[in-house]
Amino acid sequence: MPTLSATEIAFLMVACQQAVLALGWAIGAAVVPIDRRSAVQWACYALLTGASVVIFIGASQTKSEELRAVANVCVATGILLMERGVRQFIGRPANGWVYALLMAGVVLLSWLGLTPRYGALRVAAVSGLLAVLCALTAWNIYVYARRDLGLSLGQWLALPLLLGALVFANRGAQAVVSPYTVAAEMAGNSSLDIGSAAVFLVTALVFHLALVALVGVRMTAELRRLSRLDGLTEVFNRRAIEEQLHDEARRVGRSPRPFSVLMIDADYFKDINDRFGHAAGDDALRHLAKIMKAQMRDVDRIGRFGGEEFVVLLPGTASTEALSAAERLRDALLRRPWAWQGESMSLTVSIGVAAWRGPQDEVNALLKRADAALYRAKALGRDRFELGS
Ligand SMILES: Nc1nc2c(ncn2[C@@H]2O[C@H](COP(=O)(O)OP(=O)(O)OP(=O)(O)O)[C@@H](O)[C@H]2O)c(=O)[nH]1
């Protein structure tokens, strides 16, 4: 049995670390709602990195350049899978043939690199490719964190990958600047050095930490999103729409920019529940919310205030346009009847409209005016809207 040097033992520790990480991703994919395909690819990435380390030890023991080339292919395949997993996770997958092509290139270069003449070329090309892949992943993570998750500190998530890109770029640059030194190093000895073990240990670990952090921030963002939504209608819940009203009031501040609210209440809703049952009532509420979403602009915010009552915030909208929006909604409800178990009927709503009066106004006062207008619409016969004064 061959004896292992301290460096080889350090490399073996990296292999064990990667096996634990692969197991972590496999368990994570089973118990946490992570994107399964990404988790499997990240588990494979860890396994390939671990395998490459063991193969590097074998190459060092046997002085085999072929084994070393196989280990390098494992490293490159792992990074490719890591990048592919990130792309799938953030919803921007690349074509499979791009990866197949890159893999073929890596294998070809590794095979060519067995000839001392091409050794430095292989190191430069493969390291360059891995540097580009890491930098691309860092960029994708950064953009996803900033744009999709609204995280202002997205650069911290991308930083480990950027450092990895620098490590690979440095190795590639060495091969370009001093190809003879790199070629001689490769031809002369296949032994491992403690520096490479340390680089492996740190980069492989921080890459996985970045991936775990990416999963964590997305889950936190998703929980936050869900905590602001009404489960039945998937519009904002009362707390969230009230927050948005206060935000809008703060945003317009002392400027003359208008905004308005619609307070919408379904008419005779109790009859629907009594006649068709509670499940039908729920479905009617979903129908109402769907029509509101279709009628309102992207900038408008819809919230369920409670029961069968909704509030819509209309930014940049004065009372005249808000009355038009109310009319539009009323029309849409007439045009798109609600269907339930073969029966079809038009739902009607009563709407109270109120406009922001400027810096001296208050959100609670605005809602009270909308509520009073809604009450008037109900009293005047329902299926109509009134402007709060
Ligand atoms: N199915 C269902 N019903 C709900 C929900 N929330 C509130 N309701 C029902 O909505 C009905 C509201 O009744 P009322 O306040 O009397 O109002 P209405 O029958 O619409 O009469 P007007 O508002 O005066 O036109 C009640 O029967 C509540 O049980 C819900 O989430 N699902």
Short mmCIF file of C-alpha atoms and ligand atoms in Angstrom, two decimals:
data_model
loop_
_atom_site.label_atom_id
_atom_site.label_comp_id
_atom_site.label_asym_id
_atom_site.label_seq_id
_atom_site.Cartn_x
_atom_site.Cartn_y
_atom_site.Cartn_z
CA MET A 1 0.00 0.00 0.00
CA PRO A 2 1.49 3.35 -1.06
CA THR A 3 2.14 5.86 1.70
CA LEU A 4 0.45 9.21 1.41
CA SER A 5 2.26 12.52 1.75
CA ALA A 6 0.83 15.39 3.81
CA THR A 7 -0.26 17.09 0.57
CA GLU A 8 -2.06 13.97 -0.61
CA ILE A 9 -3.81 13.71 2.74
CA ALA A 10 -4.88 17.36 2.34
CA PHE A 11 -6.23 16.53 -1.13
CA LEU A 12 -8.11 13.52 0.31
CA MET A 13 -9.73 15.85 2.83
CA VAL A 14 -10.98 17.95 -0.08
CA ALA A 15 -12.47 14.79 -1.61
CA CYS A 16 -14.27 13.99 1.67
CA GLN A 17 -15.50 17.59 1.90
CA GLN A 18 -16.92 17.33 -1.64
CA ALA A 19 -18.62 14.01 -0.88
CA VAL A 20 -20.33 15.62 2.12
CA LEU A 21 -21.41 18.58 -0.02
CA ALA A 22 -22.83 16.24 -2.70
CA LEU A 23 -24.79 14.43 0.01
CA GLY A 24 -25.97 17.81 1.33
CA TRP A 25 -27.35 18.79 -2.10
CA ALA A 26 -29.04 15.40 -2.51
CA ILE A 27 -30.72 15.67 0.92
CA GLY A 28 -31.52 19.34 0.33
CA ALA A 29 -33.23 18.54 -2.97
CA ALA A 30 -35.34 15.90 -1.24
CA VAL A 31 -36.51 17.94 1.77
CA VAL A 32 -36.33 21.63 0.74
CA PRO A 33 -38.16 23.04 -2.28
CA ILE A 34 -34.99 23.73 -4.30
CA ASP A 35 -35.03 23.42 -8.07
CA ARG A 36 -34.31 19.64 -8.28
CA ARG A 37 -32.39 19.76 -11.57
CA SER A 38 -30.04 22.42 -10.24
CA ALA A 39 -29.48 20.58 -6.95
CA VAL A 40 -28.66 17.36 -8.83
CA GLN A 41 -26.17 19.22 -11.03
CA TRP A 42 -24.54 20.84 -8.02
CA ALA A 43 -24.32 17.41 -6.33
CA CYS A 44 -22.64 16.07 -9.51
CA TYR A 45 -20.32 19.09 -9.49
CA ALA A 46 -19.23 18.21 -5.95
CA LEU A 47 -18.82 14.52 -6.84
CA LEU A 48 -16.73 15.34 -9.92
CA THR A 49 -14.53 17.73 -7.94
CA GLY A 50 -14.06 15.03 -5.28
CA ALA A 51 -13.32 12.41 -7.94
CA SER A 52 -10.81 14.72 -9.65
CA VAL A 53 -8.94 15.10 -6.37
CA VAL A 54 -8.68 11.32 -5.88
CA ILE A 55 -7.54 10.93 -9.51
CA PHE A 56 -4.94 13.67 -9.01
CA ILE A 57 -3.56 11.62 -6.09
CA GLY A 58 -3.45 8.53 -8.31
CA ALA A 59 -1.69 10.55 -11.03
CA SER A 60 0.83 11.80 -8.49
CA GLN A 61 1.51 8.27 -7.21
CA THR A 62 1.88 6.72 -10.66
CA LYS A 63 3.35 9.79 -12.40
CA SER A 64 0.66 9.30 -15.02
CA GLU A 65 -0.08 12.26 -17.29
CA GLU A 66 -3.15 10.44 -18.64
CA LEU A 67 -4.68 10.25 -15.17
CA ARG A 68 -3.89 13.91 -14.66
CA ALA A 69 -5.70 14.75 -17.88
CA VAL A 70 -8.73 12.74 -16.72
CA ALA A 71 -8.72 14.66 -13.41
CA ASN A 72 -8.62 17.94 -15.30
CA VAL A 73 -11.57 16.86 -17.43
CA CYS A 74 -13.48 16.07 -14.20
CA VAL A 75 -12.75 19.56 -12.83
CA ALA A 76 -13.91 21.23 -16.05
CA THR A 77 -17.05 19.06 -16.29
CA GLY A 78 -17.89 19.92 -12.69
CA ILE A 79 -17.62 23.67 -13.32
CA LEU A 80 -19.74 23.32 -16.48
CA LEU A 81 -22.44 21.52 -14.48
CA MET A 82 -22.25 24.13 -11.73
CA GLU A 83 -22.76 26.93 -14.27
CA ARG A 84 -25.60 25.02 -15.97
CA GLY A 85 -27.29 24.45 -12.59
CA VAL A 86 -27.12 28.17 -11.77
CA ARG A 87 -28.61 29.08 -15.15
CA GLN A 88 -31.49 26.68 -14.62
CA PHE A 89 -32.02 27.91 -11.08
CA ILE A 90 -32.34 31.54 -12.17
CA GLY A 91 -34.55 30.63 -15.13
CA ARG A 92 -32.10 31.42 -17.93
CA PRO A 93 -31.04 27.98 -19.19
CA ALA A 94 -28.63 27.70 -22.11
CA ASN A 95 -28.87 25.18 -24.91
CA GLY A 96 -27.62 21.67 -24.13
CA TRP A 97 -25.50 21.55 -27.29
CA VAL A 98 -23.41 24.51 -26.07
CA TYR A 99 -22.31 22.37 -23.10
CA ALA A 100 -21.75 19.34 -25.31
CA LEU A 101 -19.55 21.45 -27.58
CA LEU A 102 -17.58 22.89 -24.65
CA MET A 103 -17.12 19.40 -23.17
CA ALA A 104 -15.85 18.08 -26.51
CA GLY A 105 -13.38 21.00 -26.62
CA VAL A 106 -12.14 20.29 -23.08
CA VAL A 107 -11.64 16.57 -23.83
CA LEU A 108 -9.83 17.35 -27.08
CA LEU A 109 -7.54 19.90 -25.42
CA SER A 110 -6.80 17.52 -22.53
CA TRP A 111 -5.88 14.78 -24.99
CA LEU A 112 -3.74 17.20 -27.04
CA GLY A 113 -2.19 18.43 -23.82
CA LEU A 114 -0.67 15.00 -23.24
CA THR A 115 1.96 16.00 -25.79
CA PRO A 116 4.42 18.34 -24.01
CA ARG A 117 4.25 20.70 -27.01
CA TYR A 118 0.59 21.41 -26.32
CA GLY A 119 0.69 21.19 -22.51
CA ALA A 120 0.81 24.95 -21.96
CA LEU A 121 -1.82 25.51 -24.66
CA ARG A 122 -4.19 23.12 -22.85
CA VAL A 123 -3.63 24.87 -19.52
CA ALA A 124 -4.19 28.31 -21.08
CA ALA A 125 -7.33 27.30 -23.01
CA VAL A 126 -9.04 25.21 -20.31
CA SER A 127 -8.19 27.65 -17.50
CA GLY A 128 -9.40 30.51 -19.68
CA LEU A 129 -12.66 28.71 -20.35
CA LEU A 130 -13.20 27.99 -16.65
CA ALA A 131 -12.40 31.62 -15.79
CA VAL A 132 -15.01 32.79 -18.32
CA LEU A 133 -17.59 30.30 -16.98
CA CYS A 134 -17.02 31.43 -13.38
CA ALA A 135 -17.18 35.11 -14.36
CA LEU A 136 -20.39 34.46 -16.34
CA THR A 137 -21.94 32.67 -13.37
CA ALA A 138 -20.94 35.54 -11.08
CA TRP A 139 -22.59 38.00 -13.48
CA ASN A 140 -25.76 35.90 -13.79
CA ILE A 141 -26.05 35.59 -10.01
CA TYR A 142 -25.47 39.34 -9.58
CA VAL A 143 -28.12 40.30 -12.15
CA TYR A 144 -30.61 37.77 -10.75
CA ALA A 145 -30.11 38.98 -7.17
CA ARG A 146 -30.44 42.64 -8.13
CA ARG A 147 -33.16 42.51 -10.77
CA ASP A 148 -35.30 39.48 -9.93
CA LEU A 149 -34.94 39.42 -6.15
CA GLY A 150 -34.46 43.18 -5.65
CA LEU A 151 -31.41 42.54 -3.44
CA SER A 152 -29.19 45.62 -3.28
CA LEU A 153 -26.18 43.59 -2.03
CA GLY A 154 -26.21 41.08 -4.90
CA GLN A 155 -22.46 41.56 -5.46
CA TRP A 156 -21.65 39.64 -2.24
CA LEU A 157 -23.37 36.56 -3.62
CA ALA A 158 -21.37 36.81 -6.84
CA LEU A 159 -18.02 37.52 -5.18
CA PRO A 160 -16.89 33.87 -4.56
CA LEU A 161 -17.44 33.03 -8.22
CA LEU A 162 -15.55 36.13 -9.25
CA LEU A 163 -12.61 35.09 -7.04
CA GLY A 164 -12.74 31.64 -8.65
CA ALA A 165 -12.62 33.31 -12.06
CA LEU A 166 -9.49 35.19 -10.97
CA VAL A 167 -7.81 31.95 -9.77
CA PHE A 168 -8.44 30.26 -13.14
CA ALA A 169 -7.51 33.41 -15.08
CA ASN A 170 -4.24 33.59 -13.16
CA ARG A 171 -3.39 29.98 -14.05
CA GLY A 172 -4.28 30.62 -17.72
CA ALA A 173 -2.17 33.78 -17.76
CA GLN A 174 0.83 31.86 -16.35
CA ALA A 175 0.56 29.44 -19.27
CA VAL A 176 0.40 32.30 -21.77
CA VAL A 177 3.19 34.39 -20.24
CA SER A 178 5.62 31.54 -19.47
CA PRO A 179 4.52 28.55 -21.56
CA TYR A 180 7.93 26.84 -21.25
CA THR A 181 7.88 26.93 -17.45
CA VAL A 182 4.36 25.47 -17.39
CA ALA A 183 5.25 22.83 -20.02
CA ALA A 184 8.39 21.85 -18.10
CA GLU A 185 6.47 21.68 -14.85
CA MET A 186 3.95 19.36 -16.47
CA ALA A 187 6.48 17.17 -18.23
CA GLY A 188 8.88 16.97 -15.32
CA ASN A 189 6.66 16.05 -12.42
CA SER A 190 3.10 15.17 -11.72
CA SER A 191 3.33 15.57 -7.99
CA LEU A 192 0.82 17.60 -6.05
CA ASP A 193 1.65 20.72 -4.15
CA ILE A 194 0.08 21.98 -0.96
CA GLY A 195 -0.78 25.32 -2.60
CA SER A 196 -3.07 23.61 -5.15
CA ALA A 197 -4.71 21.65 -2.32
CA ALA A 198 -5.42 24.89 -0.46
CA VAL A 199 -6.82 26.56 -3.61
CA PHE A 200 -9.02 23.52 -4.26
CA LEU A 201 -10.23 23.41 -0.66
CA VAL A 202 -11.12 27.08 -0.51
CA THR A 203 -12.59 27.64 -4.00
CA ALA A 204 -14.68 24.45 -4.01
CA LEU A 205 -16.05 25.30 -0.57
CA VAL A 206 -16.84 28.95 -1.25
CA PHE A 207 -18.50 28.10 -4.57
CA HIS A 208 -20.90 25.84 -2.70
CA LEU A 209 -21.42 28.45 0.00
CA ALA A 210 -22.38 30.94 -2.74
CA LEU A 211 -24.85 28.41 -4.17
CA VAL A 212 -26.36 27.73 -0.73
CA ALA A 213 -26.67 31.50 -0.16
CA LEU A 214 -28.35 31.85 -3.57
CA VAL A 215 -30.93 29.21 -2.62
CA GLY A 216 -31.39 30.89 0.78
CA VAL A 217 -32.04 34.39 -0.60
CA ARG A 218 -34.50 33.08 -3.15
CA MET A 219 -36.42 31.16 -0.49
CA THR A 220 -36.48 34.25 1.75
CA ALA A 221 -37.75 36.40 -1.14
CA GLU A 222 -40.43 33.82 -1.94
CA LEU A 223 -41.56 33.69 1.71
CA ARG A 224 -41.70 37.47 1.81
CA ARG A 225 -43.74 37.54 -1.39
CA LEU A 226 -46.17 34.94 -0.05
CA SER A 227 -46.52 36.77 3.28
CA ARG A 228 -47.79 39.81 1.34
CA LEU A 229 -50.33 37.93 -0.78
CA ASP A 230 -53.90 36.90 -0.12
CA GLY A 231 -53.93 33.11 -0.44
CA LEU A 232 -57.33 32.89 -2.14
CA THR A 233 -57.16 35.62 -4.77
CA GLU A 234 -53.37 36.14 -5.06
CA VAL A 235 -53.71 39.91 -4.85
CA PHE A 236 -52.00 41.79 -1.98
CA ASN A 237 -53.36 41.19 1.50
CA ARG A 238 -54.62 44.03 3.68
CA ARG A 239 -51.30 44.70 5.44
CA ALA A 240 -49.40 44.85 2.13
CA ILE A 241 -51.88 47.17 0.36
CA GLU A 242 -51.96 49.49 3.40
CA GLU A 243 -48.16 49.59 3.32
CA GLN A 244 -48.27 50.50 -0.37
CA LEU A 245 -50.77 53.28 0.29
CA HIS A 246 -48.47 54.75 2.94
CA ASP A 247 -45.48 54.35 0.59
CA GLU A 248 -47.34 56.15 -2.19
CA ALA A 249 -48.38 58.98 0.16
CA ARG A 250 -44.72 59.33 1.20
CA ARG A 251 -43.53 59.17 -2.41
CA VAL A 252 -45.82 61.95 -3.68
CA GLY A 253 -44.85 64.01 -0.60
CA ARG A 254 -45.32 67.68 -1.31
CA SER A 255 -45.43 67.23 -5.10
CA PRO A 256 -48.68 67.86 -7.00
CA ARG A 257 -48.59 64.27 -8.30
CA PRO A 258 -52.08 62.74 -7.78
CA PHE A 259 -53.15 59.24 -6.78
CA SER A 260 -56.53 57.66 -6.07
CA VAL A 261 -58.09 54.60 -4.53
CA LEU A 262 -61.05 52.44 -5.44
CA MET A 263 -62.82 50.63 -2.62
CA ILE A 264 -64.71 47.77 -4.23
CA ASP A 265 -67.31 45.55 -2.57
CA ALA A 266 -69.16 42.64 -4.21
CA ASP A 267 -72.94 43.05 -4.19
CA TYR A 268 -75.22 40.53 -2.47
CA PHE A 269 -72.30 38.20 -1.94
CA LYS A 270 -74.02 36.43 0.92
CA ASP A 271 -76.64 35.20 -1.58
CA ILE A 272 -73.92 33.49 -3.66
CA ASN A 273 -72.66 31.63 -0.60
CA ASP A 274 -76.17 30.74 0.49
CA ARG A 275 -77.25 29.57 -2.94
CA PHE A 276 -74.15 27.75 -4.23
CA GLY A 277 -72.06 27.13 -1.14
CA HIS A 278 -68.81 28.55 0.24
CA ALA A 279 -66.59 26.96 -2.45
CA ALA A 280 -68.61 28.79 -5.10
CA GLY A 281 -68.20 32.03 -3.14
CA ASP A 282 -64.44 31.49 -3.12
CA ASP A 283 -64.46 30.91 -6.85
CA ALA A 284 -66.50 34.07 -7.42
CA LEU A 285 -63.92 36.05 -5.41
CA ARG A 286 -61.12 34.62 -7.57
CA HIS A 287 -63.12 35.58 -10.67
CA LEU A 288 -63.49 39.15 -9.36
CA ALA A 289 -59.77 39.41 -8.63
CA LYS A 290 -58.89 38.04 -12.07
CA ILE A 291 -61.01 40.68 -13.81
CA MET A 292 -59.52 43.44 -11.65
CA LYS A 293 -56.01 42.29 -12.56
CA ALA A 294 -56.94 42.28 -16.26
CA GLN A 295 -58.47 45.76 -16.11
CA MET A 296 -55.88 47.60 -14.06
CA ARG A 297 -52.51 48.87 -15.31
CA ASP A 298 -49.22 47.27 -14.29
CA VAL A 299 -48.50 50.16 -11.91
CA ASP A 300 -51.84 49.79 -10.10
CA ARG A 301 -51.88 47.77 -6.88
CA ILE A 302 -54.80 45.54 -5.95
CA GLY A 303 -55.40 44.32 -2.39
CA ARG A 304 -58.05 42.29 -0.62
CA PHE A 305 -59.13 44.40 2.30
CA GLY A 306 -61.23 41.70 3.91
CA GLY A 307 -64.15 39.38 3.02
CA GLU A 308 -65.55 40.48 -0.34
CA GLU A 309 -63.97 43.93 -0.21
CA PHE A 310 -60.97 45.05 -2.31
CA VAL A 311 -58.90 48.23 -2.52
CA VAL A 312 -57.07 49.36 -5.65
CA LEU A 313 -54.32 51.96 -5.51
CA LEU A 314 -54.05 53.97 -8.73
CA PRO A 315 -50.75 55.90 -8.78
CA GLY A 316 -50.56 59.08 -10.87
CA THR A 317 -54.36 59.12 -11.22
CA ALA A 318 -56.68 62.05 -10.45
CA SER A 319 -60.36 61.56 -9.55
CA THR A 320 -61.69 61.89 -13.13
CA GLU A 321 -59.47 59.07 -14.41
CA ALA A 322 -60.18 57.02 -11.29
CA LEU A 323 -63.93 57.28 -12.08
CA SER A 324 -63.15 56.03 -15.62
CA ALA A 325 -61.23 53.09 -14.13
CA ALA A 326 -64.26 52.28 -11.94
CA GLU A 327 -66.54 52.42 -14.99
CA ARG A 328 -64.16 50.17 -16.93
CA LEU A 329 -64.22 47.59 -14.16
CA ARG A 330 -68.01 47.67 -13.94
CA ASP A 331 -68.26 47.13 -17.71
CA ALA A 332 -65.75 44.29 -17.66
CA LEU A 333 -67.72 42.47 -14.96
CA LEU A 334 -70.87 42.74 -17.08
CA ARG A 335 -69.02 41.47 -20.15
CA ARG A 336 -67.38 38.54 -18.38
CA PRO A 337 -69.99 36.69 -16.34
CA TRP A 338 -68.97 34.24 -13.63
CA ALA A 339 -69.65 30.59 -14.47
CA TRP A 340 -70.29 27.93 -11.83
CA GLN A 341 -71.42 24.37 -12.47
CA GLY A 342 -73.17 25.12 -15.73
CA GLU A 343 -74.76 28.36 -14.52
CA SER A 344 -73.49 31.73 -15.56
CA MET A 345 -74.23 35.10 -13.99
CA SER A 346 -72.80 38.62 -13.96
CA LEU A 347 -71.30 39.66 -10.65
CA THR A 348 -71.75 43.29 -9.78
CA VAL A 349 -69.78 45.52 -7.45
CA SER A 350 -70.26 48.85 -5.73
CA ILE A 351 -67.25 51.17 -5.80
CA GLY A 352 -66.21 54.12 -3.65
CA VAL A 353 -63.65 56.39 -5.32
CA ALA A 354 -61.42 58.82 -3.43
CA ALA A 355 -58.49 60.98 -4.56
CA TRP A 356 -55.44 62.07 -2.54
CA ARG A 357 -55.71 65.72 -1.56
CA GLY A 358 -52.06 66.56 -1.08
CA PRO A 359 -49.66 66.91 1.85
CA GLN A 360 -52.38 67.83 4.33
CA ASP A 361 -54.24 64.53 3.60
CA GLU A 362 -53.81 61.19 5.43
CA VAL A 363 -54.11 57.61 4.25
CA ASN A 364 -56.74 56.78 6.89
CA ALA A 365 -58.79 59.82 5.88
CA LEU A 366 -58.50 58.83 2.21
CA LEU A 367 -59.77 55.31 2.99
CA LYS A 368 -62.61 56.75 5.08
CA ARG A 369 -63.72 58.93 2.15
CA ALA A 370 -63.59 55.91 -0.19
CA ASP A 371 -65.55 53.85 2.35
CA ALA A 372 -68.22 56.56 2.75
CA ALA A 373 -68.53 56.75 -1.06
CA LEU A 374 -68.87 52.97 -1.23
CA TYR A 375 -71.57 53.08 1.43
CA ARG A 376 -73.43 55.67 -0.67
CA ALA A 377 -73.11 53.50 -3.81
CA LYS A 378 -74.64 50.59 -1.87
CA ALA A 379 -77.43 52.78 -0.52
CA LEU A 380 -78.23 54.16 -3.98
CA GLY A 381 -78.95 50.68 -5.35
CA ARG A 382 -75.48 48.96 -5.87
CA ASP A 383 -73.76 48.13 -9.21
CA ARG A 384 -72.50 51.74 -9.35
CA PHE A 385 -69.67 54.00 -8.21
CA GLU A 386 -69.57 57.20 -6.22
CA LEU A 387 -66.86 59.78 -5.64
CA GLY A 388 -65.87 60.53 -2.03
CA SER A 389 -65.99 64.19 -1.04
N1 LIG B 1 -66.99 32.16 0.10
C1 LIG B 1 -66.50 33.17 0.80
N2 LIG B 1 -67.35 34.04 1.37
C2 LIG B 1 -66.85 35.07 2.07
C3 LIG B 1 -65.47 35.25 2.23
N3 LIG B 1 -65.26 36.36 2.97
C4 LIG B 1 -66.47 36.85 3.27
N4 LIG B 1 -67.43 36.07 2.72
C5 LIG B 1 -68.90 36.20 2.81
O1 LIG B 1 -69.32 37.40 2.19
C6 LIG B 1 -70.60 37.69 2.69
C7 LIG B 1 -70.72 39.18 2.89
O2 LIG B 1 -72.02 39.44 3.26
P1 LIG B 1 -72.57 40.88 3.54
O3 LIG B 1 -71.57 41.66 4.33
O4 LIG B 1 -73.94 40.71 4.13
O5 LIG B 1 -72.62 41.57 2.16
P2 LIG B 1 -73.41 41.23 0.82
O6 LIG B 1 -74.24 40.00 0.93
O7 LIG B 1 -72.40 41.26 -0.27
O8 LIG B 1 -74.35 42.45 0.68
P3 LIG B 1 -73.98 43.93 0.25
O9 LIG B 1 -72.52 44.13 0.47
O10 LIG B 1 -74.80 44.79 1.13
O11 LIG B 1 -74.35 44.04 -1.18
C8 LIG B 1 -70.75 36.91 3.99
O12 LIG B 1 -71.71 35.89 3.78
C9 LIG B 1 -69.40 36.31 4.23
O13 LIG B 1 -69.47 35.04 4.82
C10 LIG B 1 -64.59 34.30 1.62
O14 LIG B 1 -63.35 34.37 1.69
N5 LIG B 1 -65.15 33.28 0.92
#
